[in-house]
Coordinates of C-alpha atoms (C1' of nucleotides) in Angstrom, one line a residue:
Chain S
X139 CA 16.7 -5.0 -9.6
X140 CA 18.3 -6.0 -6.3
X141 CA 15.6 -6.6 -3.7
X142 CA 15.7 -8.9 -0.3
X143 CA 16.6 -12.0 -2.3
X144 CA 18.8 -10.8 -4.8
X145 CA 20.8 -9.2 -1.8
X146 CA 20.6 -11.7 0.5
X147 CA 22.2 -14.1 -2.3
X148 CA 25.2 -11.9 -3.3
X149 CA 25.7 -11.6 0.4
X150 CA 26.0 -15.6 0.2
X151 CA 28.3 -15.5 -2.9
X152 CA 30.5 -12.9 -1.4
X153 CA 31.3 -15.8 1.7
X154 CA 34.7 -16.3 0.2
X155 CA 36.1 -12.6 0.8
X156 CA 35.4 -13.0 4.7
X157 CA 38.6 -13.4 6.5
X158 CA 40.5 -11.4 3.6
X159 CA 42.5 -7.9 4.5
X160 CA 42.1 -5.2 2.5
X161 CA 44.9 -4.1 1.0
X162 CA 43.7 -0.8 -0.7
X163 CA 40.4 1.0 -1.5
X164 CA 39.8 2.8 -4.6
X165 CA 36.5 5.2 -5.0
X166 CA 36.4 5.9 -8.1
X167 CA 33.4 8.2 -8.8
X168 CA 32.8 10.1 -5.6
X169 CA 29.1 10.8 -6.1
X170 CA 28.2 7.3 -5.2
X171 CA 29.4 7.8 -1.9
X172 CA 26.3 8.9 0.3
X173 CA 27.6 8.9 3.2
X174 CA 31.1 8.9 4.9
X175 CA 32.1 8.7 8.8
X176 CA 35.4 7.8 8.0
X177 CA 37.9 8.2 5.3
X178 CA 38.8 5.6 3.1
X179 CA 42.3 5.0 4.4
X180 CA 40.9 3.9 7.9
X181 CA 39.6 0.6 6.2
X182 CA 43.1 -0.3 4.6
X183 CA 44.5 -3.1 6.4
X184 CA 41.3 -3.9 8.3
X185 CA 40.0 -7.6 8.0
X186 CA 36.5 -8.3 6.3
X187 CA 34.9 -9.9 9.5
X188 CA 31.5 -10.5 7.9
X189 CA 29.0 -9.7 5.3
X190 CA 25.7 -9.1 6.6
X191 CA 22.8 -7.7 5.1
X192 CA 19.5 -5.6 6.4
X193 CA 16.6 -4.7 4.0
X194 CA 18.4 -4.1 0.8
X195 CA 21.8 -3.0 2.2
X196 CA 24.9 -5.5 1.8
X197 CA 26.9 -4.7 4.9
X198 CA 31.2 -5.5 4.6
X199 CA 31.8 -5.8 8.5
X200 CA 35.5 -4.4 8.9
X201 CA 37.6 -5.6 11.9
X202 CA 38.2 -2.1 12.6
X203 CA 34.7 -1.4 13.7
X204 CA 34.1 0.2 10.7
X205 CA 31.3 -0.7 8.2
X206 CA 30.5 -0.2 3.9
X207 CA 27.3 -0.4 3.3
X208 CA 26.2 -0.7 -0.1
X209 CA 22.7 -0.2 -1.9
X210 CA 22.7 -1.5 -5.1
X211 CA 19.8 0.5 -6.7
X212 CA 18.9 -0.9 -10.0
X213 CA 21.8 -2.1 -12.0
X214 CA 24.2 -2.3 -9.3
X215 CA 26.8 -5.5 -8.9
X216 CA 28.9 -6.5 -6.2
X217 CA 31.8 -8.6 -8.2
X218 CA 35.0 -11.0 -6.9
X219 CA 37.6 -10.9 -9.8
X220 CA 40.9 -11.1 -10.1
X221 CA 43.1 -7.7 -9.2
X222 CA 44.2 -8.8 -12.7
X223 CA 41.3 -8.1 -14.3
X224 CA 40.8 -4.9 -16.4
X225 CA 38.7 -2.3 -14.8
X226 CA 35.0 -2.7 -16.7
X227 CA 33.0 0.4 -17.8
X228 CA 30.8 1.7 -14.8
X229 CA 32.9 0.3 -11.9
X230 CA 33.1 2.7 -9.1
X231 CA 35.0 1.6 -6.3
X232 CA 37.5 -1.3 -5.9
X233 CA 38.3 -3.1 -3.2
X234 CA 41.6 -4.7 -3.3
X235 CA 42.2 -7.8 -0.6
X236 CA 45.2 -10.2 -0.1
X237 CA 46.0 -13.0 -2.5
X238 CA 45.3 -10.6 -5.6
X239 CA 41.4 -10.5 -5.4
X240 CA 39.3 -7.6 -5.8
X241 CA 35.3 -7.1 -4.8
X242 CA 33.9 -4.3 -7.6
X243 CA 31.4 -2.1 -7.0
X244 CA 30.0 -1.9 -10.8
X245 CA 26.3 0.4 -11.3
X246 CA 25.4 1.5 -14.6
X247 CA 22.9 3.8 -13.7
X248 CA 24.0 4.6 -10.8
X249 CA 20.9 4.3 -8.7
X250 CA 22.9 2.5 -6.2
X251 CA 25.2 4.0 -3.7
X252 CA 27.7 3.2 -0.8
X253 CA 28.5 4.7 2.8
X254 CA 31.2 4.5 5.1
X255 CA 29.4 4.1 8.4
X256 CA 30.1 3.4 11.7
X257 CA 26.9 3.0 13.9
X258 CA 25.0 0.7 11.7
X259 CA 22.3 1.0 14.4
X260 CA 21.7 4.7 13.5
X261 CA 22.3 4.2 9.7
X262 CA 19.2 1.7 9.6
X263 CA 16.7 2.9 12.1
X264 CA 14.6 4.0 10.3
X265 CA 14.1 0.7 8.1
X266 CA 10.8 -1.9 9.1
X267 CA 11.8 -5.6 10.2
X268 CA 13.1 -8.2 8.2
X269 CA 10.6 -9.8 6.7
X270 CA 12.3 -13.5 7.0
X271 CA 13.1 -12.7 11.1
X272 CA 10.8 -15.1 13.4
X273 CA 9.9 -12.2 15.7
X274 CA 7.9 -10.9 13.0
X275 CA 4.5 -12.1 12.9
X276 CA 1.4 -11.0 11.6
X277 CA 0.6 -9.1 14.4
X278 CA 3.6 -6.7 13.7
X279 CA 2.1 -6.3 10.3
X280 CA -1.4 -5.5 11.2
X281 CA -0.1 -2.8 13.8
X282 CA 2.0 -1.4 11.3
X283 CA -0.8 -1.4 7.9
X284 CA -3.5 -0.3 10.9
X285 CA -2.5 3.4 10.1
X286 CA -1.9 3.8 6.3
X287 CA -5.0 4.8 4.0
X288 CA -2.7 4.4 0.6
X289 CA -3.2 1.2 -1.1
X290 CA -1.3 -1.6 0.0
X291 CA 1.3 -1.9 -3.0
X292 CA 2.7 1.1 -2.1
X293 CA 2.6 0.4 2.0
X294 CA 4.6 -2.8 0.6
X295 CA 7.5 -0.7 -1.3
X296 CA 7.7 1.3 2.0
X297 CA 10.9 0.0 3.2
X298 CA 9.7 1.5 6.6
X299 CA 7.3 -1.1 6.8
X300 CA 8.9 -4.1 6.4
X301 CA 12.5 -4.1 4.9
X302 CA 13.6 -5.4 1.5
X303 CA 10.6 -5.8 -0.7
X304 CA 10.9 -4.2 -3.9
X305 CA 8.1 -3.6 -7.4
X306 CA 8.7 -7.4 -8.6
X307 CA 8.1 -9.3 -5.0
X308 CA 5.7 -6.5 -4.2
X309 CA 3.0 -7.9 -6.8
X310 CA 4.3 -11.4 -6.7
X311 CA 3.6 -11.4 -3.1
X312 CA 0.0 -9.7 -3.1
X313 CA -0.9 -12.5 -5.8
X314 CA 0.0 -15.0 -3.6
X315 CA -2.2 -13.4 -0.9
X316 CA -5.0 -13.1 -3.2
X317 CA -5.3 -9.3 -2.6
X318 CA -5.8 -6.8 -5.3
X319 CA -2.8 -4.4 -5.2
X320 CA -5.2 -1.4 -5.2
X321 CA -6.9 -2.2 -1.8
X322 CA -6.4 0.1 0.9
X323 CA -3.7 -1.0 3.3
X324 CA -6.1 -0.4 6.5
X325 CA -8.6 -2.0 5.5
X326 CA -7.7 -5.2 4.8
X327 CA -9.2 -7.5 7.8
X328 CA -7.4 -9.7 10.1
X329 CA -7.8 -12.7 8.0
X330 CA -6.5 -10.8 5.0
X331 CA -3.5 -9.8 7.0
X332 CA -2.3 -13.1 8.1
X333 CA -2.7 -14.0 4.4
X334 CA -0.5 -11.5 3.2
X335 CA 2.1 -12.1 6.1
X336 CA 2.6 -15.3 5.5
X337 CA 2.9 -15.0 1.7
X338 CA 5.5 -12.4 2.4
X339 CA 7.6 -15.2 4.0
X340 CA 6.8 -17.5 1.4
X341 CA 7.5 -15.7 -1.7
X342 CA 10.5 -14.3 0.0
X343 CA 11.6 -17.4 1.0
X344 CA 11.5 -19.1 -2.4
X345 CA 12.9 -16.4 -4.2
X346 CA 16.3 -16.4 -2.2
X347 CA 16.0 -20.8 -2.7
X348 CA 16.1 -19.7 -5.9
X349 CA 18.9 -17.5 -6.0
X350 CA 17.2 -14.5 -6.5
X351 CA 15.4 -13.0 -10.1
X352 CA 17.6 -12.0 -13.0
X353 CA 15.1 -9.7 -15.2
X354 CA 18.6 -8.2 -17.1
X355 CA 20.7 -6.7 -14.9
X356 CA 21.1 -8.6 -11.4
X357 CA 23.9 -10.9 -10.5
X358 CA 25.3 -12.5 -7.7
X359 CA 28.9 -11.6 -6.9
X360 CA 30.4 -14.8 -9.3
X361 CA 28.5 -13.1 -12.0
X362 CA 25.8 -16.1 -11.8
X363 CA 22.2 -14.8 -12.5
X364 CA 19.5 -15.5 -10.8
X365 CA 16.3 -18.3 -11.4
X366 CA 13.0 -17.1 -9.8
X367 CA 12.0 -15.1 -13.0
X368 CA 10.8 -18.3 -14.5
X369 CA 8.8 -18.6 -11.5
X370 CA 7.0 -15.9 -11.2
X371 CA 3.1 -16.0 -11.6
X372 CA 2.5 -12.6 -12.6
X373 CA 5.6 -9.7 -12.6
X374 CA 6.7 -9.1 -16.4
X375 CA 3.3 -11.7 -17.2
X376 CA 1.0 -9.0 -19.1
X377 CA -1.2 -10.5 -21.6
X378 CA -0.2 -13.9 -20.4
X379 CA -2.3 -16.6 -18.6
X380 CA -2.4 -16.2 -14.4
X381 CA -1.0 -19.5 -13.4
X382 CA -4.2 -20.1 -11.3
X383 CA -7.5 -19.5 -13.2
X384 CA -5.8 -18.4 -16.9
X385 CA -6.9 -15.0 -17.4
X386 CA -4.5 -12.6 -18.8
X387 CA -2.4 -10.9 -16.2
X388 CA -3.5 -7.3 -16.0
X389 CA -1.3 -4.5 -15.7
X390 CA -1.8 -0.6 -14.4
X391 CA 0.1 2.0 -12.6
X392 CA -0.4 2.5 -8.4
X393 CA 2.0 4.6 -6.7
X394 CA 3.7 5.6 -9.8
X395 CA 4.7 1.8 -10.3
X396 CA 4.3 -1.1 -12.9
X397 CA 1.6 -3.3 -11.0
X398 CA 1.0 -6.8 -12.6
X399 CA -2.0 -8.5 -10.8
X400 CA -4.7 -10.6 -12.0
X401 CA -8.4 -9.4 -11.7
X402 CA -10.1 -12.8 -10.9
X403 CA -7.7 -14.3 -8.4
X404 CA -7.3 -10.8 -6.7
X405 CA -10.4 -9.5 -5.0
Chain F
dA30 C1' 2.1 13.2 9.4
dG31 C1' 1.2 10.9 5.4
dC32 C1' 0.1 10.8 0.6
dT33 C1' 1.4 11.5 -4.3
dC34 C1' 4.4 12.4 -7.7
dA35 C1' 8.6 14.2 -10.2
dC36 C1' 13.2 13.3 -10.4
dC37 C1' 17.7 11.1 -10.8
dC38 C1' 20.3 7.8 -14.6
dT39 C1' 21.4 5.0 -18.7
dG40 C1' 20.8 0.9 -21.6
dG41 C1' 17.7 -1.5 -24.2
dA42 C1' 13.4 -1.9 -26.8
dC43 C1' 10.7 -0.1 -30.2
dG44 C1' 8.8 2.8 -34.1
dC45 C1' 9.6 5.2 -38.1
Chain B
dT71 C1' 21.3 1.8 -40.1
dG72 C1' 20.1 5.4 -37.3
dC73 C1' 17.8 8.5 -34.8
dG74 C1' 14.3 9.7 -31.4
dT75 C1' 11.3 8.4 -27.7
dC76 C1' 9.9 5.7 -24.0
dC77 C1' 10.5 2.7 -20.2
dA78 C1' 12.6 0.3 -16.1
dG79 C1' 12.5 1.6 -10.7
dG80 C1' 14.6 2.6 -5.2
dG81 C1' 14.9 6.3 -2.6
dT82 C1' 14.4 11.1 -1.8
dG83 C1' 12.3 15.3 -1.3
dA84 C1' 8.8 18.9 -2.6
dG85 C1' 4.2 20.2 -2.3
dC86 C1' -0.2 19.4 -0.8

DNA sequence: AGCTCACCCTGGACGC
DNA sequence: TGCGTCCAGGGTGAGC
Protein backbone atom coordinates (compact mmCIF):
# COMPACT_ATOMS: atom_id res chain seq x y z
CA UNK A 1 0.00 0.00 0.00
CA UNK A 2 2.07 2.87 -1.46
CA UNK A 3 1.55 5.98 0.58
CA UNK A 4 3.94 9.27 1.09
CA UNK A 5 6.80 7.07 2.35
CA UNK A 6 6.56 4.15 0.36
CA UNK A 7 6.58 6.65 -2.70
CA UNK A 8 8.93 8.92 -1.66
CA UNK A 9 11.44 5.78 -1.16
CA UNK A 10 10.93 4.20 -4.68
CA UNK A 11 11.40 7.67 -5.87
CA UNK A 12 14.97 7.44 -4.07
CA UNK A 13 15.71 3.90 -5.47
CA UNK A 14 14.81 4.92 -8.89
CA UNK A 15 17.99 7.69 -8.65
CA UNK A 16 19.95 5.51 -10.93
CA UNK A 17 17.60 5.80 -14.16
CA UNK A 18 18.11 9.74 -14.00
CA UNK A 19 20.22 10.79 -16.81
CA UNK A 20 19.18 7.57 -18.94
CA UNK A 21 17.35 8.01 -22.58
CA UNK A 22 14.64 6.17 -23.31
CA UNK A 23 14.85 4.15 -25.92
CA UNK A 24 11.24 2.74 -26.31
CA UNK A 25 7.94 2.68 -24.34
CA UNK A 26 5.73 -0.14 -24.34
CA UNK A 27 1.95 0.18 -22.69
CA UNK A 28 0.95 -2.76 -22.38
CA UNK A 29 -2.64 -2.83 -20.98
CA UNK A 30 -4.15 0.43 -22.06
CA UNK A 31 -6.72 0.77 -19.26
CA UNK A 32 -4.11 1.86 -16.90
CA UNK A 33 -3.48 4.81 -18.69
CA UNK A 34 -5.72 7.61 -17.13
CA UNK A 35 -4.70 10.15 -18.71
CA UNK A 36 -2.73 11.10 -21.96
CA UNK A 37 -1.58 14.67 -23.37
CA UNK A 38 0.76 13.17 -25.52
CA UNK A 39 1.38 9.91 -27.29
CA UNK A 40 3.73 7.61 -26.32
CA UNK A 41 6.17 8.10 -29.15
CA UNK A 42 6.84 11.79 -28.07
CA UNK A 43 8.78 10.39 -24.97
CA UNK A 44 11.16 8.08 -27.09
CA UNK A 45 14.47 9.52 -27.10
CA UNK A 46 13.77 12.03 -24.34
CA UNK A 47 16.29 12.03 -21.32
CA UNK A 48 14.88 11.14 -17.70
CA UNK A 49 15.78 14.54 -16.16
CA UNK A 50 14.31 13.79 -12.67
CA UNK A 51 12.08 11.72 -10.53
CA UNK A 52 10.05 13.77 -8.36
CA UNK A 53 7.16 12.91 -6.40
CA UNK A 54 3.81 14.94 -4.98
CA UNK A 55 1.34 13.25 -2.55
CA UNK A 56 1.37 9.72 -3.86
CA UNK A 57 2.35 10.39 -7.46
CA UNK A 58 5.98 9.28 -8.69
CA UNK A 59 6.65 11.93 -11.34
CA UNK A 60 9.54 10.68 -14.43
CA UNK A 61 10.53 14.32 -15.52
CA UNK A 62 11.35 13.85 -19.39
CA UNK A 63 13.80 16.30 -21.05
CA UNK A 64 11.12 16.89 -23.51
CA UNK A 65 8.95 18.79 -21.18
CA UNK A 66 6.91 15.98 -20.97
CA UNK A 67 5.90 14.12 -17.74
CA UNK A 68 4.61 10.11 -16.51
CA UNK A 69 3.07 10.22 -13.64
CA UNK A 70 2.37 7.16 -11.92
CA UNK A 71 -0.13 6.23 -8.97
CA UNK A 72 0.59 3.02 -7.73
CA UNK A 73 -2.73 2.14 -6.05
CA UNK A 74 -2.42 -0.90 -3.96
CA UNK A 75 -0.12 -3.50 -5.39
CA UNK A 76 1.51 -1.37 -7.73
CA UNK A 77 5.68 -1.58 -8.35
CA UNK A 78 7.90 0.55 -10.07
CA UNK A 79 10.93 -2.05 -10.96
CA UNK A 80 14.72 -1.43 -12.60
CA UNK A 81 15.60 -4.86 -14.31
CA UNK A 82 17.42 -5.90 -16.91
CA UNK A 83 15.81 -5.43 -20.69
CA UNK A 84 16.84 -9.15 -20.40
CA UNK A 85 14.59 -10.07 -18.01
CA UNK A 86 11.41 -11.92 -18.94
CA UNK A 87 8.28 -9.92 -18.75
CA UNK A 88 6.52 -10.92 -15.13
CA UNK A 89 2.71 -11.53 -14.92
CA UNK A 90 0.82 -8.15 -14.31
CA UNK A 91 3.48 -5.77 -15.91
CA UNK A 92 1.81 -3.12 -17.80
CA UNK A 93 4.12 -0.78 -19.30
CA UNK A 94 7.90 -0.97 -19.94
CA UNK A 95 10.17 1.49 -20.13
CA UNK A 96 13.22 0.67 -22.08
CA UNK A 97 16.46 3.10 -21.47
CA UNK A 98 20.08 2.96 -22.76
CA UNK A 99 22.60 0.44 -21.50
CA UNK A 100 19.80 -2.50 -21.69
CA UNK A 101 17.84 -1.38 -18.50
CA UNK A 102 14.22 -1.26 -18.17
CA UNK A 103 11.87 0.53 -15.29
CA UNK A 104 8.40 -1.85 -15.07
CA UNK A 105 5.33 -0.68 -14.24
CA UNK A 106 4.02 -4.15 -12.55
CA UNK A 107 0.10 -3.72 -10.56
CA UNK A 108 -1.69 -6.74 -9.78
CA UNK A 109 -4.86 -5.35 -9.04
CA UNK A 110 -4.62 -2.69 -10.95
CA UNK A 111 -5.67 0.01 -8.57
CA UNK A 112 -2.82 2.01 -9.81
CA UNK A 113 -2.64 3.88 -12.93
CA UNK A 114 -0.33 6.24 -15.12
CA UNK A 115 -0.71 9.50 -17.21
CA UNK A 116 1.03 11.22 -19.77
CA UNK A 117 0.87 14.77 -18.72
CA UNK A 118 2.27 17.84 -19.50
CA UNK A 119 1.23 20.76 -17.03
CA UNK A 120 2.00 18.97 -13.85
CA UNK A 121 0.62 22.23 -12.29
CA UNK A 122 -2.90 21.51 -13.55
CA UNK A 123 -2.61 17.63 -13.05
CA UNK A 124 -2.07 18.22 -9.16
CA UNK A 125 -4.13 21.16 -8.17
CA UNK A 126 -6.32 19.90 -6.64
CA UNK A 127 -4.06 17.85 -4.10
CA UNK A 128 -3.36 19.49 -0.21
CA UNK A 129 0.44 20.38 0.73
CA UNK A 130 2.98 18.12 1.37
CA UNK A 131 2.93 17.20 4.59
CA UNK A 132 6.99 17.09 5.06
CA UNK A 133 7.25 20.89 3.15
CA UNK A 134 8.37 23.61 5.99
CA UNK A 135 5.77 26.12 4.71
CA UNK A 136 3.27 23.86 6.23
CA UNK A 137 2.56 24.54 9.72
CA UNK A 138 -0.15 23.96 11.92
CA UNK A 139 -1.83 26.84 11.10
CA UNK A 140 -2.40 25.54 7.50
CA UNK A 141 -3.93 22.57 9.19
CA UNK A 142 -6.28 24.25 11.45
CA UNK A 143 -7.64 26.47 8.50
CA UNK A 144 -8.04 23.58 6.52
CA UNK A 145 -9.84 20.95 9.41
CA UNK A 146 -11.84 24.44 10.53
CA UNK A 147 -14.57 23.45 7.89
CA UNK A 148 -15.02 19.66 7.92
CA UNK A 149 -17.76 18.09 10.38
CA UNK A 150 -16.69 14.25 9.29
CA UNK A 151 -14.42 12.67 11.74
CA UNK A 152 -10.95 13.32 11.39
CA UNK A 153 -9.66 9.81 9.95
CA UNK A 154 -11.44 10.39 6.98
CA UNK A 155 -10.37 14.44 6.77
CA UNK A 156 -6.78 12.64 7.02
CA UNK A 157 -7.32 10.16 3.84
CA UNK A 158 -8.53 13.29 2.05
CA UNK A 159 -5.69 13.81 -0.20
CA UNK A 160 -7.08 17.39 -0.62
CA UNK A 161 -6.11 18.09 2.67
CA UNK A 162 -2.82 17.31 3.00
CA UNK A 163 -1.16 15.05 0.25
CA UNK A 164 0.08 11.48 0.73
CA UNK A 165 -1.39 10.02 3.82
CA UNK A 166 -2.97 6.86 3.34
CA UNK A 167 -5.34 4.02 5.92
CA UNK A 168 -1.90 2.67 7.69
CA UNK A 169 -0.16 6.28 8.56
CA UNK A 170 -3.73 7.66 8.91
CA UNK A 171 -4.18 5.70 12.37
CA UNK A 172 -0.58 5.44 13.12
CA UNK A 173 -0.44 9.15 13.06
CA UNK A 174 -3.72 9.97 15.08
CA UNK A 175 -2.09 7.53 17.86
CA UNK A 176 0.79 9.44 17.96
CA UNK A 177 -1.47 12.58 18.47
CA UNK A 178 -3.40 10.87 21.04
CA UNK A 179 -6.68 11.62 19.20
CA UNK A 180 -9.39 9.08 18.83
CA UNK A 181 -9.95 8.60 15.05
CA UNK A 182 -13.71 9.05 15.48
CA UNK A 183 -13.45 12.74 16.69
CA UNK A 184 -14.83 15.36 14.62
CA UNK A 185 -12.22 17.07 12.51
CA UNK A 186 -13.62 20.69 13.57
CA UNK A 187 -13.64 20.24 16.63
CA UNK A 188 -10.51 19.42 17.75
CA UNK A 189 -8.95 22.58 19.67
CA UNK A 190 -5.92 24.42 18.81
CA UNK A 191 -3.81 22.47 21.10
CA UNK A 192 -5.08 19.22 19.62
CA UNK A 193 -4.20 20.58 16.28
CA UNK A 194 -0.65 21.32 16.77
CA UNK A 195 -0.50 17.77 18.26
CA UNK A 196 -1.63 16.20 15.30
CA UNK A 197 0.49 18.42 12.97
CA UNK A 198 3.38 17.77 14.31
CA UNK A 199 2.83 13.93 14.56
CA UNK A 200 2.04 14.05 10.92
CA UNK A 201 5.74 15.16 10.34
CA UNK A 202 6.93 12.75 12.72
CA UNK A 203 5.37 9.67 11.79
CA UNK A 204 5.94 10.65 8.17
CA UNK A 205 9.28 11.32 8.74
CA UNK A 206 10.21 8.01 10.34
CA UNK A 207 8.46 5.97 8.10
CA UNK A 208 10.36 7.23 4.88
CA UNK A 209 13.93 6.74 7.52
CA UNK A 210 12.69 3.55 7.46
CA UNK A 211 12.15 2.96 4.00
CA UNK A 212 8.65 2.80 3.95
CA UNK A 213 6.08 -0.33 5.36
CA UNK A 214 5.97 -3.62 3.53
CA UNK A 215 2.52 -5.18 4.78
CA UNK A 216 2.77 -7.84 1.44
CA UNK A 217 2.83 -6.12 -1.51
CA UNK A 218 5.13 -2.74 -1.51
CA UNK A 219 8.59 -2.57 -2.78
CA UNK A 220 10.97 -0.12 -3.67
CA UNK A 221 12.17 -0.10 -7.27
CA UNK A 222 15.40 -2.83 -6.35
CA UNK A 223 12.61 -5.00 -5.21
CA UNK A 224 13.78 -4.27 -1.37
CA UNK A 225 10.78 -4.13 1.01
CA UNK A 226 10.28 -1.87 3.33
CA UNK A 227 10.92 -1.76 7.61
CA UNK A 228 8.42 0.54 9.39
CA UNK A 229 5.77 -2.41 9.79
CA UNK A 230 7.72 -3.60 12.77
CA UNK A 231 7.38 -0.24 13.98
CA UNK A 232 4.12 0.48 14.04
CA UNK A 233 2.21 0.95 17.41
CA UNK A 234 -1.13 0.08 16.25
CA UNK A 235 -2.01 -0.51 12.25
CA UNK A 236 -2.44 -4.51 11.65
CA UNK A 237 -1.99 -4.57 16.01
CA UNK A 238 -5.71 -5.90 16.84
CA UNK A 239 -5.88 -7.80 19.96
CA UNK A 240 -2.37 -6.94 20.62
CA UNK A 241 -0.93 -4.69 23.50
CA UNK A 242 -0.75 -0.65 22.61
CA UNK A 243 2.83 0.09 22.96
CA UNK A 244 2.00 2.76 25.54
CA UNK A 245 -0.45 1.62 28.39
CA UNK A 246 -0.92 -2.29 27.05
CA UNK A 247 -4.47 -2.54 26.24
CA UNK A 248 -5.43 -4.44 23.28
CA UNK A 249 -5.55 -2.28 20.12
CA UNK A 250 -9.07 -1.86 19.11
CA UNK A 251 -10.36 -2.01 15.78
CA UNK A 252 -13.77 -0.59 13.87
CA UNK A 253 -14.77 0.70 10.62
CA UNK A 254 -14.93 4.92 10.01
CA UNK A 255 -15.34 6.11 6.65
CA UNK A 256 -15.68 2.73 5.30
CA UNK A 257 -11.95 1.99 6.52
CA UNK A 258 -10.07 -0.48 8.85
CA UNK A 259 -9.34 1.92 11.89
CA UNK A 260 -6.81 0.50 14.47
CA UNK A 261 -6.70 2.87 17.52
CA UNK A 262 -6.47 2.27 21.12
CA UNK A 263 -9.24 3.38 23.50
CA UNK A 264 -7.18 4.54 26.56
CA UNK A 265 -4.37 6.39 24.95
CA UNK A 266 -6.95 8.05 22.42
CA UNK A 267 -9.40 10.37 23.99
C1' DA B 1 -20.60 21.83 -0.92
C1' DG B 2 -19.62 18.17 1.80
C1' DC B 3 -20.68 13.67 3.60
C1' DT B 4 -21.26 8.59 3.09
C1' DC B 5 -20.91 4.62 0.70
C1' DA B 6 -20.50 1.34 -3.25
C1' DC B 7 -17.49 0.12 -6.63
C1' DC B 8 -13.32 -1.30 -9.08
C1' DC B 9 -9.72 -5.57 -8.85
C1' DT B 10 -7.19 -9.89 -7.55
C1' DG B 11 -4.42 -12.63 -4.39
C1' DG B 12 -4.26 -14.48 -0.06
C1' DA B 13 -6.42 -16.11 4.20
C1' DC B 14 -9.73 -18.76 6.15
C1' DG B 15 -13.62 -22.11 6.91
C1' DC B 16 -15.80 -26.22 5.70
C1' DT C 1 -7.13 -30.77 -1.81
C1' DG C 2 -10.48 -27.77 -3.25
C1' DC C 3 -13.98 -24.76 -3.36
C1' DG C 4 -16.41 -20.64 -1.79
C1' DT C 5 -16.34 -16.42 0.71
C1' DC C 6 -14.36 -12.51 2.62
C1' DC C 7 -11.02 -8.92 3.01
C1' DA C 8 -7.42 -5.47 1.83
C1' DG C 9 -7.89 -0.14 0.17
C1' DG C 10 -7.03 4.77 -3.15
C1' DG C 11 -9.70 7.24 -5.78
C1' DT C 12 -13.94 8.19 -8.04
C1' DG C 13 -18.58 9.19 -8.54
C1' DA C 14 -23.51 8.67 -7.29
C1' DG C 15 -26.95 9.98 -4.19
C1' DC C 16 -28.29 12.48 -0.41
Amino acid sequence: MPELPEVETIKRSLGPIVGKTVTGLMVLRSDIVKRCDFGVENAVGSEIIDVTRRGKYLVIKLSCARHLVVHLGMTGRLLMVASSEPIADHTHMVINLEGEKDVRYQDPRRFGNISFVKDTGGFFSSLGPEPLDPSFGPEELARRLKRRSASIKPVLLDQGVVAGIGNIYADEILFAAGLHPARGASELNEYEISRLHAAIKEVITRAIEWRGTTFRDYRDGFNQPGQFQTHLAVYGRYGQPCPKCGQPVQKTVIGGRTTHYCAICQE
